[in-house]
CSV table of C-alpha atoms and ligand atoms in Angstrom, one decimal:
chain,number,residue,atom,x,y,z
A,4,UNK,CA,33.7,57.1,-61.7
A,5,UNK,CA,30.7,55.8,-60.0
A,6,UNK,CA,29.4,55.0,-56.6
A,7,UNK,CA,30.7,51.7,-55.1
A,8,UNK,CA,27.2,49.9,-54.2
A,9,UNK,CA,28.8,46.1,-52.6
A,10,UNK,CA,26.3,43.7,-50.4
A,11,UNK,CA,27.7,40.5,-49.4
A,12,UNK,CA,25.9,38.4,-46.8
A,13,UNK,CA,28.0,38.2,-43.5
A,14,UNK,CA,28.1,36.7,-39.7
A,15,UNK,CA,26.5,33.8,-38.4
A,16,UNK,CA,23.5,34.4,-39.8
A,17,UNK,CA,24.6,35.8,-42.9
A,18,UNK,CA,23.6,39.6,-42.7
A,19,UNK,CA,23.1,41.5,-45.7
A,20,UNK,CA,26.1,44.0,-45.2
A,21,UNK,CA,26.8,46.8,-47.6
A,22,UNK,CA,29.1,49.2,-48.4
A,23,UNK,CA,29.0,52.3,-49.9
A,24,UNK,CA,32.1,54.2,-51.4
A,25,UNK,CA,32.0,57.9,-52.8
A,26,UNK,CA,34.7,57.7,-56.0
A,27,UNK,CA,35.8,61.2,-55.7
A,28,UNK,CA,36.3,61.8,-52.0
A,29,UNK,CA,36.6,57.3,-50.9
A,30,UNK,CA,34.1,58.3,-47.7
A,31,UNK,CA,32.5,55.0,-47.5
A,32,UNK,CA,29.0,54.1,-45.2
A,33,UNK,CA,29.0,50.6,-44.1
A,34,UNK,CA,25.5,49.4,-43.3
A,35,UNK,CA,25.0,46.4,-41.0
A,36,UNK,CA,28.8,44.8,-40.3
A,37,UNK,CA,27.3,41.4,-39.6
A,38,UNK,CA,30.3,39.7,-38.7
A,39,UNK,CA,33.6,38.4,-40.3
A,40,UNK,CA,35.2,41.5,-40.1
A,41,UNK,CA,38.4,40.5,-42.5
A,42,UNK,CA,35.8,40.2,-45.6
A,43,UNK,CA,34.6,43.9,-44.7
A,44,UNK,CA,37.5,44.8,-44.5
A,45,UNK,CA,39.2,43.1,-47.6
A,46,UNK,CA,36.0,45.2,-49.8
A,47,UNK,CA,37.3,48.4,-48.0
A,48,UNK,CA,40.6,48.1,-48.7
A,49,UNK,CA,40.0,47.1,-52.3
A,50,UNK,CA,38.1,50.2,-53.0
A,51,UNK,CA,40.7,52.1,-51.0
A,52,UNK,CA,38.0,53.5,-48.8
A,53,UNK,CA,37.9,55.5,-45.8
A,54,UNK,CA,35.0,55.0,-43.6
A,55,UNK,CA,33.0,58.0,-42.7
A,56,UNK,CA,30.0,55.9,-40.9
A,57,UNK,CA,28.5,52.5,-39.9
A,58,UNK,CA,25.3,52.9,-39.6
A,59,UNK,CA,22.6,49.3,-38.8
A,60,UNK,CA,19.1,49.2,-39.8
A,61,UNK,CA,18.3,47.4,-36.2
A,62,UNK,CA,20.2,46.2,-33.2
A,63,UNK,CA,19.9,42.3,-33.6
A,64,UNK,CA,23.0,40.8,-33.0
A,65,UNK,CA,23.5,39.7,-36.3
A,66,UNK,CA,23.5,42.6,-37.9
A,67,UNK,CA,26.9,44.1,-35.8
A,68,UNK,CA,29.1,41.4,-35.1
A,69,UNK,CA,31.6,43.0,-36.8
A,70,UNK,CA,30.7,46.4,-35.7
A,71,UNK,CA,33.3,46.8,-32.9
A,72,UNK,CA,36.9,45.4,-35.0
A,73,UNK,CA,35.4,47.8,-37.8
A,74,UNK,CA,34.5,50.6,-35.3
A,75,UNK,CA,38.4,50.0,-34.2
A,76,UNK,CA,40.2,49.3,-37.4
A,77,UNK,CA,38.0,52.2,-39.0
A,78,UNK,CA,38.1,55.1,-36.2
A,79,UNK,CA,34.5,55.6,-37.6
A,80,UNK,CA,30.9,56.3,-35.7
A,81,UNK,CA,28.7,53.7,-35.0
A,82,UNK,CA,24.5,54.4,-35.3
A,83,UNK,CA,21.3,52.8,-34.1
A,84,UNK,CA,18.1,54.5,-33.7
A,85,UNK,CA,18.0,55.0,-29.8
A,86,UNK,CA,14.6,53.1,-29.9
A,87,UNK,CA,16.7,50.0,-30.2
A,88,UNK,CA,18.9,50.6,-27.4
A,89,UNK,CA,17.2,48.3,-24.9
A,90,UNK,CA,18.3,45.4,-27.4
A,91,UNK,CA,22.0,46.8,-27.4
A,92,UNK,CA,21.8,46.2,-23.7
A,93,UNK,CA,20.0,42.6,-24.2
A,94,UNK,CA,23.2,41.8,-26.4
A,95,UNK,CA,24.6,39.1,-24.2
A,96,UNK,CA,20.3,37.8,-23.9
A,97,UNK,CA,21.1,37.7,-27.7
A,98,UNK,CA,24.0,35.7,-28.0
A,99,UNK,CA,23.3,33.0,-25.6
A,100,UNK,CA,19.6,32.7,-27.3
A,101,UNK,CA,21.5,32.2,-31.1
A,102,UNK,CA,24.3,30.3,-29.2
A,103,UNK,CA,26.9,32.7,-30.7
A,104,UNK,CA,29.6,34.4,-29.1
A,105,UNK,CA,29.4,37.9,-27.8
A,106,UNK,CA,30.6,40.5,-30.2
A,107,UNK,CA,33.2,43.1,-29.4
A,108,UNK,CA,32.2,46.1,-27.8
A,109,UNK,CA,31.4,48.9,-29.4
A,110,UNK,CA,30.7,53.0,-28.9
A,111,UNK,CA,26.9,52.9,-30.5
A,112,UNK,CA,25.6,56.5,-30.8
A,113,UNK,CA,21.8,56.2,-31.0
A,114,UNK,CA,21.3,59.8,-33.1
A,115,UNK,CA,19.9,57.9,-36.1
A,116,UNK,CA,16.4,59.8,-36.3
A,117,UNK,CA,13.2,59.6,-39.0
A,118,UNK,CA,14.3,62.4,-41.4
A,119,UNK,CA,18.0,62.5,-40.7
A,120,UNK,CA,20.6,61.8,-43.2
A,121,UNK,CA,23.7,60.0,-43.1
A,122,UNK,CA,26.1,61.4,-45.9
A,123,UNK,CA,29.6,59.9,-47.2
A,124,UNK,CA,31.1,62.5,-50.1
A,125,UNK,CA,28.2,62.9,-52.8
A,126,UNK,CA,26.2,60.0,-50.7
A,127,UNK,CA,23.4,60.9,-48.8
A,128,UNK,CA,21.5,58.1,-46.7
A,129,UNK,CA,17.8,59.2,-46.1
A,130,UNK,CA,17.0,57.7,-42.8
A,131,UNK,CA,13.6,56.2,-42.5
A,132,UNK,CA,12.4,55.2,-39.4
A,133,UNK,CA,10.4,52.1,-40.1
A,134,UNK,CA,9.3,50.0,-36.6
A,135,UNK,CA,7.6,46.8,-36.3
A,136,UNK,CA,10.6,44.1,-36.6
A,137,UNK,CA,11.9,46.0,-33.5
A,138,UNK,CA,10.8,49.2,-32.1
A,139,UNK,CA,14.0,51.7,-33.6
A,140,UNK,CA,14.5,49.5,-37.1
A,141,UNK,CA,15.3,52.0,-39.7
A,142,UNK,CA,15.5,52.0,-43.3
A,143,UNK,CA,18.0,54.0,-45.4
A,144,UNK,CA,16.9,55.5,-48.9
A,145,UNK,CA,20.7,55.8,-50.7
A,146,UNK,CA,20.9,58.9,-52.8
A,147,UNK,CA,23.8,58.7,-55.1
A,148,UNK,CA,24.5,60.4,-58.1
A,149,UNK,CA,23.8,57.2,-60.1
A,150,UNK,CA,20.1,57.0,-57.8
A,151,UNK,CA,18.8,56.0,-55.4
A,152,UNK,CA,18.6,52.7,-53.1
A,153,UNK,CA,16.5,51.8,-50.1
A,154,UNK,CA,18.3,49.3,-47.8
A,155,UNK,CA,15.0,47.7,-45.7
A,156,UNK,CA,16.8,45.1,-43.3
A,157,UNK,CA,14.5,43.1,-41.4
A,158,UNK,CA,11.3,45.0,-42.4
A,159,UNK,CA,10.7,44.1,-46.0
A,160,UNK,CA,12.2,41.5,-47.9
A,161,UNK,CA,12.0,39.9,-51.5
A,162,UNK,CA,8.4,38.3,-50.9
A,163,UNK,CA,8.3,38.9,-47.3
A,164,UNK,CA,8.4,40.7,-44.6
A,165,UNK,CA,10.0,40.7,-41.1
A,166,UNK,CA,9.2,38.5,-38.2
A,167,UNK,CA,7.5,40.8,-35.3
A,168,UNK,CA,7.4,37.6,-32.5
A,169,UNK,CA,10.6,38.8,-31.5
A,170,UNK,CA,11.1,41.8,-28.2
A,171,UNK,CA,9.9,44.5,-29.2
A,172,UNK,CA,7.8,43.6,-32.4
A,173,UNK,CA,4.3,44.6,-33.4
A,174,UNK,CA,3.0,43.3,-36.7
A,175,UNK,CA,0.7,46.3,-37.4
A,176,UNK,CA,3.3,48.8,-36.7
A,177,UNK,CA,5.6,46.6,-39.4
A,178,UNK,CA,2.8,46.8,-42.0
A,179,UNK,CA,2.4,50.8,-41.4
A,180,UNK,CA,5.9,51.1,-41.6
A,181,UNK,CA,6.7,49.3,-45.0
A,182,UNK,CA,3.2,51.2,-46.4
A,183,UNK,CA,3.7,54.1,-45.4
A,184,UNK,CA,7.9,54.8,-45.5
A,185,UNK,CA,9.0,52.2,-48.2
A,186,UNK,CA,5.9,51.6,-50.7
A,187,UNK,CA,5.8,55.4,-51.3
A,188,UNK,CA,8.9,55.1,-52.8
A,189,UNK,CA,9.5,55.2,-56.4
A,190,UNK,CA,8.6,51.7,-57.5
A,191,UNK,CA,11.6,51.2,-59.9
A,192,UNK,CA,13.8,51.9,-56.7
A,193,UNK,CA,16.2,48.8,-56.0
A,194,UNK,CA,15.7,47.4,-52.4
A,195,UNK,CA,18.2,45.4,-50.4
A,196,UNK,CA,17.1,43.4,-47.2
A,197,UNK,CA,18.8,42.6,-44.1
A,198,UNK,CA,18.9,39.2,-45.6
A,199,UNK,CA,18.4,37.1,-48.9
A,200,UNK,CA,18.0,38.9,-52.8
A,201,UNK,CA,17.3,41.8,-53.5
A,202,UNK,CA,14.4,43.5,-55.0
A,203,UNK,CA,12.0,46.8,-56.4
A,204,UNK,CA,9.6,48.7,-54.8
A,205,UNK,CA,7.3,48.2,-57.9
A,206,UNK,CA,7.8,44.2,-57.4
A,207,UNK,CA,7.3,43.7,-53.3
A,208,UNK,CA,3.8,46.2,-54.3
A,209,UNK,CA,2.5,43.7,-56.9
A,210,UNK,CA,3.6,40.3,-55.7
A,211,UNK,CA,4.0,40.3,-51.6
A,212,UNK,CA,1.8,38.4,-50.5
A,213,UNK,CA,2.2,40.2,-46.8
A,214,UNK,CA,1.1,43.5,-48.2
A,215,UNK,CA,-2.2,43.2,-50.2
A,216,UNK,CA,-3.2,46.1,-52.3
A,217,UNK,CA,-5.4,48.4,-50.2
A,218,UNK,CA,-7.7,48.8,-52.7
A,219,UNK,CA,-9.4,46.8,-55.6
A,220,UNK,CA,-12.7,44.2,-56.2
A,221,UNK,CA,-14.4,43.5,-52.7
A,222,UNK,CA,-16.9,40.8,-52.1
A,223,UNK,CA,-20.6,43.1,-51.8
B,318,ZN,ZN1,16.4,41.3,-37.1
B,319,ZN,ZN1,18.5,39.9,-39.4
């Protein structure tokens, strides 16, 4: 029996969401509920899961629009770092800017800290708080028995990295973040974004173009 690893993009911008079941026990973590709550639910269901968390990497509307039919089909916890909480607020600013409909309310507990973990049977989610895309995005680091995955959302992706023109960004902060939380990793660790393929450590170090090696030839 091994850990249940499932991403699927979902919502109206199509969110990375992932779920995470423990075989033994069924806890499962759901990590950014996007939207179209019946699919979610569907990939629970079929891995007769029982969910312990939902946890988001960031409070962007797209990344929860299923967050409150979950939170009430599920009877599960909802998480945000509290840094983010100003863009809970700004949801309905959100929704009117994407033209997309409010999502259901939800009970968000901002407890998600740098250094906390987040843990569903023999899962343990590392969180690392990684700002820049918005000031509380986190990233998780997924320990399972079968290793480890780091879920980045909107700070690193496959080639690129997250927009920071958006309330709350700062593009140096981003750069420190991904450097400093997410390239320390070990590089054969799989990543999965808050949108689009997924990817290593070892690969975004060599070939994104956003984050240069430090070191190496300089001119004089
Ligand atoms: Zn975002
Ligand atoms: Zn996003």
């Amino acid at each position: 029996m091994t850990t249940v690893i499932e991403t699927f993009p979902a919502g109206p911008l199509g969110c990375n969401c992932s779920i995470l079941v423990d075989p033994a026990s069924k806890s499962a973590v759901v990590i950014d509920p996007g939207g179209d709550f019946p699919t979610i639910r569907a990939a629970l269901e079929r891995a007769g899961a029982r969910v312990v968390s939902i946890v988001h990497t960031h409070t962007h509307i797209d990344h929860l629009g299923a967050t409150g039919p979950l939170q009430a089909w599920a009877g599960a916890a909802a998480h945000i770092h509290e840094d983010d909480r100003p863009l809970y607020e700004m949801l309905p600013v959100q929704a009117a800017l994407l033209g997309i409909p409010l999502p259901d309310p939800c009970d968000m507990e901002g407890d998600l800290v740098d250094g906390g973990t987040v843990t569903a049977g023999a899962i343990e989610l590392a969180v690392l708080h990684t700002p820049g895309h918005t000031p509380g995005s986190v990233s998780f680091l997924a320990r399972t028995p079968e290793g480890a995955v780091a879920f980045t959302g909107d700070t690193l992706f496959r080639r690129s990295v997250g927009r920071t023109d958006l309330w709350g960004g700062d593009g140096a902060k981003l750069i420190r973040s991904v450097r400093q939380k997410l390239l320390t990793l070990d590089e054969a660790t799989p990543v999965v974004p808050g949108h689009g393929p997924s990817t290593t450590i070892g690969e975004e170090k060599l070939r994104n173009p956003y984050l240069r090696p430090l070191s190496g030839p300089r001119p004089g």
